[in-house]
Short mmCIF file of C-alpha atoms in Angstrom, two decimals:
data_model
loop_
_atom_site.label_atom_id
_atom_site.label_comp_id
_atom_site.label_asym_id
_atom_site.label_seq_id
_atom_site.Cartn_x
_atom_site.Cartn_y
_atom_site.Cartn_z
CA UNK Z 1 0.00 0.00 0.00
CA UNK Z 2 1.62 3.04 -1.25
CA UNK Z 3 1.89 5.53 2.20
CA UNK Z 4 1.84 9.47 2.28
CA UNK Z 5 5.35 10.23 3.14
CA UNK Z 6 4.69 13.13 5.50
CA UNK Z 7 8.15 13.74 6.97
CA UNK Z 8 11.58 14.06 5.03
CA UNK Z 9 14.56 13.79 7.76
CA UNK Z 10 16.12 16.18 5.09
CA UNK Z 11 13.50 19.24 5.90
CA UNK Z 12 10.96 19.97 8.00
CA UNK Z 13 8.79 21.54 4.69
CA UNK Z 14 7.84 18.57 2.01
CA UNK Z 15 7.76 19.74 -1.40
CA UNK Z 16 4.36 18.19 -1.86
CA UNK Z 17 3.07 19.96 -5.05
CA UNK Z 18 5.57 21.54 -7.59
CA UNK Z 19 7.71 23.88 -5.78
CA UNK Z 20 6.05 27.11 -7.86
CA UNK Z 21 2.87 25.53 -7.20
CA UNK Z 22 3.41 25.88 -3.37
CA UNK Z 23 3.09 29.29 -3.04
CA UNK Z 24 0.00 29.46 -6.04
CA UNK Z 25 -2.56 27.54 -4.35
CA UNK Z 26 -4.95 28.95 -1.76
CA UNK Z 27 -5.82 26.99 1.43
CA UNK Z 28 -9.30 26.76 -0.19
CA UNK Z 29 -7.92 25.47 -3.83
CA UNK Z 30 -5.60 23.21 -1.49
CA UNK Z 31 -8.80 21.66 0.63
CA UNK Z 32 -10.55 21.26 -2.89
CA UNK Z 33 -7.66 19.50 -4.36
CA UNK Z 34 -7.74 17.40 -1.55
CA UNK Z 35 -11.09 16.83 -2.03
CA UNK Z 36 -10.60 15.51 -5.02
CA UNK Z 37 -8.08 12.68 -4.12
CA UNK Z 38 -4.94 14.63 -4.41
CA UNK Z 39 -3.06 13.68 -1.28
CA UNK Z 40 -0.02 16.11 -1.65
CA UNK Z 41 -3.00 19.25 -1.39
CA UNK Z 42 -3.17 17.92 2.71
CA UNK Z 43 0.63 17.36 2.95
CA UNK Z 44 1.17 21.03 2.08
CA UNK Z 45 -1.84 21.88 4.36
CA UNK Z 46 -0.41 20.17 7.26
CA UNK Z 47 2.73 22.38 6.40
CA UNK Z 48 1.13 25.49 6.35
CA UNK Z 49 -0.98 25.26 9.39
CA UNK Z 50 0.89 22.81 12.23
CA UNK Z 51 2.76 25.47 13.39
CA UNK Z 52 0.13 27.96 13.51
CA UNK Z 53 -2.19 25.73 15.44
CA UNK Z 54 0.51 24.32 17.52
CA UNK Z 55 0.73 28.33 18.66
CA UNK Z 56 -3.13 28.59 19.01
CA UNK Z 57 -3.61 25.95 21.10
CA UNK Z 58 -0.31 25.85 23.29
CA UNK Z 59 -1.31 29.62 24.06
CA UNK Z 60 -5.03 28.47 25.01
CA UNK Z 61 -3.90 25.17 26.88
CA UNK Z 62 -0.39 25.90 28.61
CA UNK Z 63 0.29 22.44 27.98
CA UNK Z 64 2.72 21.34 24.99
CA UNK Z 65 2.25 17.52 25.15
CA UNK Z 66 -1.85 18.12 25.25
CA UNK Z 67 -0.99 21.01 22.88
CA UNK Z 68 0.27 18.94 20.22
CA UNK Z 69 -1.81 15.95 20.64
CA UNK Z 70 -4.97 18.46 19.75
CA UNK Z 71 -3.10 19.54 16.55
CA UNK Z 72 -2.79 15.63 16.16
CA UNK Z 73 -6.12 15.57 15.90
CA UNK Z 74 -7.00 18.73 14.42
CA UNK Z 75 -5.37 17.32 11.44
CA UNK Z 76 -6.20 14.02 11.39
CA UNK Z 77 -10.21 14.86 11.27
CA UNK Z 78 -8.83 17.19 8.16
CA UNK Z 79 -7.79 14.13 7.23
CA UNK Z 80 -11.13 11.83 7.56
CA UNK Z 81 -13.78 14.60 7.64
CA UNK Z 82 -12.45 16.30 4.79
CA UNK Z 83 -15.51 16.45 2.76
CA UNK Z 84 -17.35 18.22 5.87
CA UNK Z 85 -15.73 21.49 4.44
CA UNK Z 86 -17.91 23.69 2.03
CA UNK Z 87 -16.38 26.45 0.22
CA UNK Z 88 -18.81 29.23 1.85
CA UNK Z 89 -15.96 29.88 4.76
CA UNK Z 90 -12.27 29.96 4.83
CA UNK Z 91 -10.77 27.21 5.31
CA UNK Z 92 -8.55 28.88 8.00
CA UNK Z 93 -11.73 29.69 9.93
CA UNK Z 94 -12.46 25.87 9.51
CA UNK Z 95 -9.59 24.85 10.96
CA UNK Z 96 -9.31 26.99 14.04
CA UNK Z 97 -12.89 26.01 14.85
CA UNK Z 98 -12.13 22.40 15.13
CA UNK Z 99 -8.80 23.15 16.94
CA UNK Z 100 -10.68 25.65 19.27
CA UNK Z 101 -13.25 23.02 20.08
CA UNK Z 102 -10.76 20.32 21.09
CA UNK Z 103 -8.87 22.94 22.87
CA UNK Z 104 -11.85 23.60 24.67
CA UNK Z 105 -12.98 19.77 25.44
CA UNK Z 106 -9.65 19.58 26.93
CA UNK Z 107 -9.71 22.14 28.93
CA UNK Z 108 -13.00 20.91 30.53
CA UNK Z 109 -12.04 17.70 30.90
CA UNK Z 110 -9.08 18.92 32.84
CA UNK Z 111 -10.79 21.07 34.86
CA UNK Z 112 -13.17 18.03 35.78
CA UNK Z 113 -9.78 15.84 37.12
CA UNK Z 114 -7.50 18.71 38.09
CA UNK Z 115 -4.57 16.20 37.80
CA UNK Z 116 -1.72 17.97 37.51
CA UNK Z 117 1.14 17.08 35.52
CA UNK Z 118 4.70 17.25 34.36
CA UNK Z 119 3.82 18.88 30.94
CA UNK Z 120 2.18 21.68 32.36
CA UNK Z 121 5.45 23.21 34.04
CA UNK Z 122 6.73 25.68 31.35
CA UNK Z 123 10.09 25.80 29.19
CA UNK Z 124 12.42 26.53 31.72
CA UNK Z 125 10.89 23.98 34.42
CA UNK Z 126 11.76 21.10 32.82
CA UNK Z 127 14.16 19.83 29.83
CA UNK Z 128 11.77 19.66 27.15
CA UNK Z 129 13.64 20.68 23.84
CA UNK Z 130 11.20 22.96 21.25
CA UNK Z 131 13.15 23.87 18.28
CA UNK Z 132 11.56 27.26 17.99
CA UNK Z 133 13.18 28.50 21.58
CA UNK Z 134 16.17 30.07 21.18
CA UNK Z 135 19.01 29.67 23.95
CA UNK Z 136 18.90 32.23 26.44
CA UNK Z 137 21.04 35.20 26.55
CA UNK Z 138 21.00 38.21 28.52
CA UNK Z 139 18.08 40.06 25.92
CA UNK Z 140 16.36 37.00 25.35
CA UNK Z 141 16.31 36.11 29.13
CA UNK Z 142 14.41 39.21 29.90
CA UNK Z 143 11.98 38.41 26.69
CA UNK Z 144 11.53 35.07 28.03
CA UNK Z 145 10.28 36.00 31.53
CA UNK Z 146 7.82 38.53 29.57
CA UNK Z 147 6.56 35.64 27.67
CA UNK Z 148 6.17 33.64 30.50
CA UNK Z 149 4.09 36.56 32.28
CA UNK Z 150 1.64 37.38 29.89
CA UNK Z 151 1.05 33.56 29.24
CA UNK Z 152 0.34 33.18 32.93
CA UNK Z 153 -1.79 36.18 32.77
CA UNK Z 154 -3.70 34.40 29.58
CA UNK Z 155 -4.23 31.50 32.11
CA UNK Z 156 -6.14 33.87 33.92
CA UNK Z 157 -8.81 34.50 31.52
CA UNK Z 158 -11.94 33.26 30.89
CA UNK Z 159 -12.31 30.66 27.66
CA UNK Z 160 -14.43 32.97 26.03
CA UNK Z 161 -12.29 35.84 26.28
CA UNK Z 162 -9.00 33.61 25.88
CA UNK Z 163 -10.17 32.93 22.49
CA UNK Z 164 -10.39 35.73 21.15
CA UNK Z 165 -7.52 37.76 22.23
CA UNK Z 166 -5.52 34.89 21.50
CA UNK Z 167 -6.60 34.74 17.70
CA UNK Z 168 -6.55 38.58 17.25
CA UNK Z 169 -3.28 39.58 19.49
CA UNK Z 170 -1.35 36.56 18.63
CA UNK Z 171 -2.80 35.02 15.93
CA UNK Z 172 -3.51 38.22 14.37
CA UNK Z 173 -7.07 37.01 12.62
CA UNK Z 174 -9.59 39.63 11.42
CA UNK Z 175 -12.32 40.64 13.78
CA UNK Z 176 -14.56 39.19 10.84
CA UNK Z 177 -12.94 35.57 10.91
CA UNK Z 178 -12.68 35.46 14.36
CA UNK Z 179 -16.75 36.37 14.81
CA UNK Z 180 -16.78 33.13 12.79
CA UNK Z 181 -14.88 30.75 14.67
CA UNK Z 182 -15.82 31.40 17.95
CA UNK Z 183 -19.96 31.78 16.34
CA UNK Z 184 -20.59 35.01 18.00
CA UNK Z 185 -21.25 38.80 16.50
CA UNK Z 186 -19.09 41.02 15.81
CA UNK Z 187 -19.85 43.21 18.56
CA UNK Z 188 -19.36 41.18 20.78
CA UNK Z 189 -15.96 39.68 20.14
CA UNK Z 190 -14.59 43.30 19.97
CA UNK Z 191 -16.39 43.10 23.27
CA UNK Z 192 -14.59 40.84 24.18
CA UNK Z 193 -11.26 41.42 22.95
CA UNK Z 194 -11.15 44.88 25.09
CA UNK Z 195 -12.50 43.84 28.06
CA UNK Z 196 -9.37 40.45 27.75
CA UNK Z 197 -7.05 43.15 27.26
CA UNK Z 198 -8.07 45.39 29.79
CA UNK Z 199 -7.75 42.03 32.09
CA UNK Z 200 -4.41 41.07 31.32
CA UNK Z 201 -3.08 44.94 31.47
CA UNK Z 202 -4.63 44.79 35.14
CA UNK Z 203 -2.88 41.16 35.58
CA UNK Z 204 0.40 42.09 34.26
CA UNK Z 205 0.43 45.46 36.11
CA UNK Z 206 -0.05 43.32 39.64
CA UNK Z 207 3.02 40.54 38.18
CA UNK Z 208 5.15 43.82 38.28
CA UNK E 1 -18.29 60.55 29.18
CA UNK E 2 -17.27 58.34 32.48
CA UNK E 3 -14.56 55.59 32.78
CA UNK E 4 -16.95 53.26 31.92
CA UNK E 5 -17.71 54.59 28.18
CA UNK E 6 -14.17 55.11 27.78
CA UNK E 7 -12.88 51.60 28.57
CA UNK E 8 -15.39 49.83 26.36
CA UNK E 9 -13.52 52.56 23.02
CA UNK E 10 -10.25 52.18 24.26
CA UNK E 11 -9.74 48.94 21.64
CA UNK E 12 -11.28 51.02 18.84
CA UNK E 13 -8.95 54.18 19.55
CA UNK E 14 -6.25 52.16 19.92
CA UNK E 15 -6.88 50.30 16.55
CA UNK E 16 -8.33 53.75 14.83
CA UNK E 17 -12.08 52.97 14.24
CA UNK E 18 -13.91 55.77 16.02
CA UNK E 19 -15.74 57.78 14.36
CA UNK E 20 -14.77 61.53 14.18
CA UNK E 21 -17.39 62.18 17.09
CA UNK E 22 -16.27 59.20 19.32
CA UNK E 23 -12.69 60.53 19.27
CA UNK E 24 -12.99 63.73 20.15
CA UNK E 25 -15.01 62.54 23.04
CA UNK E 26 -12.15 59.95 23.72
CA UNK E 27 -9.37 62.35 23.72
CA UNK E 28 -11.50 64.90 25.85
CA UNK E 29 -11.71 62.44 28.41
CA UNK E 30 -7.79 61.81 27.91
CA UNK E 31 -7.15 65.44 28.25
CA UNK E 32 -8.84 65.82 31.79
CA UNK E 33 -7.99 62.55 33.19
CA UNK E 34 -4.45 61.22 32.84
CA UNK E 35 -3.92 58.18 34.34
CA UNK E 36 -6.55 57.19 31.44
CA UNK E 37 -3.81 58.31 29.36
CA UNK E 38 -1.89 55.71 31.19
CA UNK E 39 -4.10 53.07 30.71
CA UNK E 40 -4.32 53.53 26.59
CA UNK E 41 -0.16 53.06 26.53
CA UNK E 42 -0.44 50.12 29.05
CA UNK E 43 -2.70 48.13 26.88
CA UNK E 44 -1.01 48.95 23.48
CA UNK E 45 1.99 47.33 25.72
CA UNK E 46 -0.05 44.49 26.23
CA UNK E 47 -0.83 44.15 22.55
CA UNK E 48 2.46 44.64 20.93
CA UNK E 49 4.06 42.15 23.99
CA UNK E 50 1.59 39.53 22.84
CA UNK E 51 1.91 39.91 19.20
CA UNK E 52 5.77 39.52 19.70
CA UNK E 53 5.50 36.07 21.53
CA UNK E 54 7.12 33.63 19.75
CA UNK E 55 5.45 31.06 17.89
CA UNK E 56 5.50 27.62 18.85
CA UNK E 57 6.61 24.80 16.92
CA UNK E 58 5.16 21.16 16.62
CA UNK E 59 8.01 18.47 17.32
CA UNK E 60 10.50 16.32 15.39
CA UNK E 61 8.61 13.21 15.83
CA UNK E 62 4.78 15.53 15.37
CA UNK E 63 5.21 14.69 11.15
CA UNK E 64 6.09 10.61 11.92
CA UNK E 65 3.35 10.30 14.52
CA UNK E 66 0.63 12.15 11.87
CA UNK E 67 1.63 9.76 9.43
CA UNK E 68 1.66 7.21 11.48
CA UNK E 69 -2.09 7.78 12.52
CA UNK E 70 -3.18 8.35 8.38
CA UNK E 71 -1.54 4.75 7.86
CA UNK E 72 -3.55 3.44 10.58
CA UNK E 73 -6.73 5.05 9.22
CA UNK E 74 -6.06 3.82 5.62
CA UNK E 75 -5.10 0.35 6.93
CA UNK E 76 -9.05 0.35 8.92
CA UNK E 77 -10.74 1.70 6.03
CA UNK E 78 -9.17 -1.01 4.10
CA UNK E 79 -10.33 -3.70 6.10
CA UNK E 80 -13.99 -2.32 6.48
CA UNK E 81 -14.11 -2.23 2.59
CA UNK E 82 -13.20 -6.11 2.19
CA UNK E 83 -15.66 -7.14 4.23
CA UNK E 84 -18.17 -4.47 3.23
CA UNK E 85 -21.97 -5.81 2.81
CA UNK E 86 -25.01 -5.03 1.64
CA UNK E 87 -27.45 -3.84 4.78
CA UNK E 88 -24.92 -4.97 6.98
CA UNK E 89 -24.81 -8.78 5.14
CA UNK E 90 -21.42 -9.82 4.49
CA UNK E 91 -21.75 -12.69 1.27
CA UNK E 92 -20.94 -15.02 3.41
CA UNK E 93 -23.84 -14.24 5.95
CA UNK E 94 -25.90 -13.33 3.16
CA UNK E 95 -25.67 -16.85 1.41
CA UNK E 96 -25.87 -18.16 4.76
CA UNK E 97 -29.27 -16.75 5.79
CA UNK E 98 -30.73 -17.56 2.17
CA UNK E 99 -30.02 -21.01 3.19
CA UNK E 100 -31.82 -21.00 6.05
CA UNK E 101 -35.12 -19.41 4.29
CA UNK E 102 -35.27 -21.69 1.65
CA UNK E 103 -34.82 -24.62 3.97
CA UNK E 104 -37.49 -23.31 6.17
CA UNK E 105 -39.57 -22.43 3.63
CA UNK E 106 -39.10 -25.84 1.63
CA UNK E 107 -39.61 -27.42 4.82
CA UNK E 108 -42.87 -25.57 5.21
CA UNK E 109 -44.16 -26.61 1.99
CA UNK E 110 -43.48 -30.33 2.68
CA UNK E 111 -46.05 -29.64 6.24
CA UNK E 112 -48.03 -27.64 4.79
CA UNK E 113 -51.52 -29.94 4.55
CA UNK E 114 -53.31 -30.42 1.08
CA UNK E 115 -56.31 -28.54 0.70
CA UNK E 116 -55.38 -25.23 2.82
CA UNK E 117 -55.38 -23.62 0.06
CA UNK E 118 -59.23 -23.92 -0.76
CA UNK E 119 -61.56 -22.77 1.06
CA UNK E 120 -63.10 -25.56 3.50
CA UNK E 121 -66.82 -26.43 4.27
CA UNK E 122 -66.93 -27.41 7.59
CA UNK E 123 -70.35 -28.66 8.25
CA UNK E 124 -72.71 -28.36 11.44
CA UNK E 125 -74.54 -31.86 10.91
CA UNK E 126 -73.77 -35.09 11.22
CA UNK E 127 -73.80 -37.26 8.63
CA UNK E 128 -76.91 -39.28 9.88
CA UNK E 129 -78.57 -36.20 10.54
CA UNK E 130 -77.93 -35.35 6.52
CA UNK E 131 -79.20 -39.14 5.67
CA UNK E 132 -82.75 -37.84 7.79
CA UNK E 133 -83.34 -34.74 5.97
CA UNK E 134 -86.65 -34.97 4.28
CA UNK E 135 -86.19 -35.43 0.38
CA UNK E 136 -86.90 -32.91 -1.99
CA UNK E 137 -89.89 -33.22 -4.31
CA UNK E 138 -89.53 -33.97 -7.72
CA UNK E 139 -90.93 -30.60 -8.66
CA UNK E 140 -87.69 -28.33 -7.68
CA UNK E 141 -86.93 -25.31 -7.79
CA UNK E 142 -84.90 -25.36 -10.62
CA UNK E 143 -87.22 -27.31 -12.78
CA UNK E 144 -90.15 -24.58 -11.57
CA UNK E 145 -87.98 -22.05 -12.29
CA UNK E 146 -87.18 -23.52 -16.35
CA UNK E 147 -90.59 -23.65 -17.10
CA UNK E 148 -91.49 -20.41 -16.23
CA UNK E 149 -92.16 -18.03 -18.80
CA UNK E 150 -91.44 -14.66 -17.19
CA UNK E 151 -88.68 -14.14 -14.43
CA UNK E 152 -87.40 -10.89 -13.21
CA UNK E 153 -84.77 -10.97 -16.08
CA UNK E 154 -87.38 -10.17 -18.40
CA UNK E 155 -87.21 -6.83 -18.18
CA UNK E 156 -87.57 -4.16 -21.32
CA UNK E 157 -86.26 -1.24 -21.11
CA UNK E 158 -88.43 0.66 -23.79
CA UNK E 159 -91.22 -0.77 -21.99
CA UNK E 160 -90.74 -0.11 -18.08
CA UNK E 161 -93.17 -2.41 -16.34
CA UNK E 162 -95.37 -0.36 -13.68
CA UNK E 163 -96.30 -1.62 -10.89
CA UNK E 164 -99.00 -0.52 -8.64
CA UNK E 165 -98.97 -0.60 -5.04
CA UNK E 166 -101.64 0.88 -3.72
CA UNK E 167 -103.32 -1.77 -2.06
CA UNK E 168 -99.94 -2.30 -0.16
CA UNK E 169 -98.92 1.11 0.55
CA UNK E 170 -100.74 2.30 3.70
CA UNK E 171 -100.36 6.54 3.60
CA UNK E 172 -100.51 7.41 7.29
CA UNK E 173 -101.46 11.33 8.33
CA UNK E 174 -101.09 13.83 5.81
CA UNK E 175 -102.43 13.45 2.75
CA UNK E 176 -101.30 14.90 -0.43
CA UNK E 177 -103.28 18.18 -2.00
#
């Protein structure tokens, strides 16, 4: 049985379609292709969005192990439920719904057992190597322990205002997509997004 | 304008979509009261600190363990499509159960008595009491019924046969005008 070759020890990109083709194809005409039977179309969709989601969800979790077992899955049911997409929305908005919604299952399901765990500590509390963290240096140090107070702060939130800010500030989504995603007006999620911010300026002004 | 009002704008100042109206109200409210201007430079801190958190990677082994998972899922679908059936009837249970219905069906048959297909007289009388029944005389019905000349299937239709009743027909109170 011939398999997809997702992962090429020689990069951590596959050239999937043609290499001009990469850059030609929308997510949508990618998610169509895919559609369609071409397999490559998901290979370069997994490459465009892991990383992404991976960001989403560790952000919205605090947890990289659960993190990237919900991108596991976020992809996967790309994977098997592919047909459930219709052209009427992005795709991106597609995407970040289902990852949202695991996100969010996990979350509750944590907050039923309250079991802490090892892969909840952050970077620095245990040797778990990412490659996107740079080693520290004096600048970076000083970055770091910002990063790790506003993520705290994030913790703080409430879901429905974690979401958002998360997709806007971080994410850097459209007000428009995001009203999408999270299925609520407009209005509201700018709403929303202010009154997170105003929380984690209050937050980070009491970490001080 | 009172903190209130001016919290719930201070996303859409920050991000310029006020109208011309709402800003002048905004910065009116900035002008007497500066710790609000405070606030407005705290949270575009908050915003530019959170757009300039790194992003986060998936890792080495994320791409083997994905494909890893899509093999598994092809190798299932594969083995659901062998043995896929018609209602749930794989051929084998489906050639199985025909089987069994024709047996049972043959087997009815062979049970099955004679005549229950017709419809069955079952009479009320014994068979002496048939023997005792008076005889008919010779002059039957049927033989009455050949010599007659006029039956009610003699009928007409140019000439419609009028019958009177009047001797039968009692009227009873009113009577006609």
């Amino acid at each position: 049985m011939k398999t997809m070759n997702l992962y090429s020890p020689a990069s951590s990109s596959i050239p999937s379609l043609n290499m001009a083709d990469e850059f030609s194809y929308t997510d949508e005409e990618l998610i169509a292709r895919f559609q369609d039977g071409d397999e490559q179309a998901y290979v370069e969709l997994v490459n465009r969005y892991r990383n992404r989601l991976m960001t989403f969800v560790y952000r919205f979790v605090n947890d990289i192990e659960k993190a990237e077992d919900i991108v596991q899955d976020t992809l996967m049911k790309l994977y098997t439920h592919r047909h459930y997409y219709r052209n009427i929305a992005k795709f991106s908005t597609w995407i970040y719904t289902i990852a949202g919604n695991f996100a969010k299952t996990e979350l509750r399901r944590k907050k039923r057992h309250k079991v802490t765990n090892l892969s909840q500590m952050g970077f620095d509390d245990r040797e778990y190597q990412l490659p996107s963290v740079e080693p520290e240096t004096g600048e970076t140090a000083q970055g770091h322990f910002a990063e790790k107070k506003i993520q705290m702060a994030i913790q703080e939130l409430p879901l429905h205002f974690r979401t958002v800010v998360i997709l806007r500030d971080i994410q850097e989504l459209s007000y428009e997509e995001i009203s999408k995603i999270v299925d609520v007006p407009l209005g509201t999620v700018k709403s929303r997004i202010n009154r997170a911010r105003l929380q984690l300026q209050q937050s980070l002004k009491e970490f001080r | 304008m009172d903190r209130y009002q001016f919290e719930d704008l201070i996303s859409d100042y920050i991000e310029n979509n006020l109208s011309m109206n709402q800003r002048k109200q905004v910065e009116a409210y900035l002008e007497e009261n500066p710790e609000a201007k405070q606030q407005i430079e705290s949270v575009k801190q908050v915003m530019a600190s959170m757009k300039s958190m790194p992003g986060i990677s998936t890792s080495a082994e994320f791409m083997n363990n994905l494909n890893r998972h899509i093999t598994a899922e092809k190798e299932a679908k594969s083995v659901v499509k062998s043995t896929r059936s018609f209602a749930g009837y794989t051929p084998l249970m489906a050639s199985l159960s025909a089987v069994v219905v024709i047996a049972v069906v043959m087997l009815g048959l062979e049970f099955m008595p004679e005549s229950s297909n017709q419809a069955t007289f079952t009479p009320t009388m014994t068979e002496q009491q048939i023997n005792d029944l008076p005889a008919l005389p010779a002059n039957t019905n049927d033989s009455m019924l050949a010599e007659s000349d006029e039956d009610s299937t003699n009928y007409d239709e140019d000439t419609p046969v009028k019958r009177n009743f009047d001797n039968k027909i009692q009227r009873v109170g009113n009577k006609r005008p």
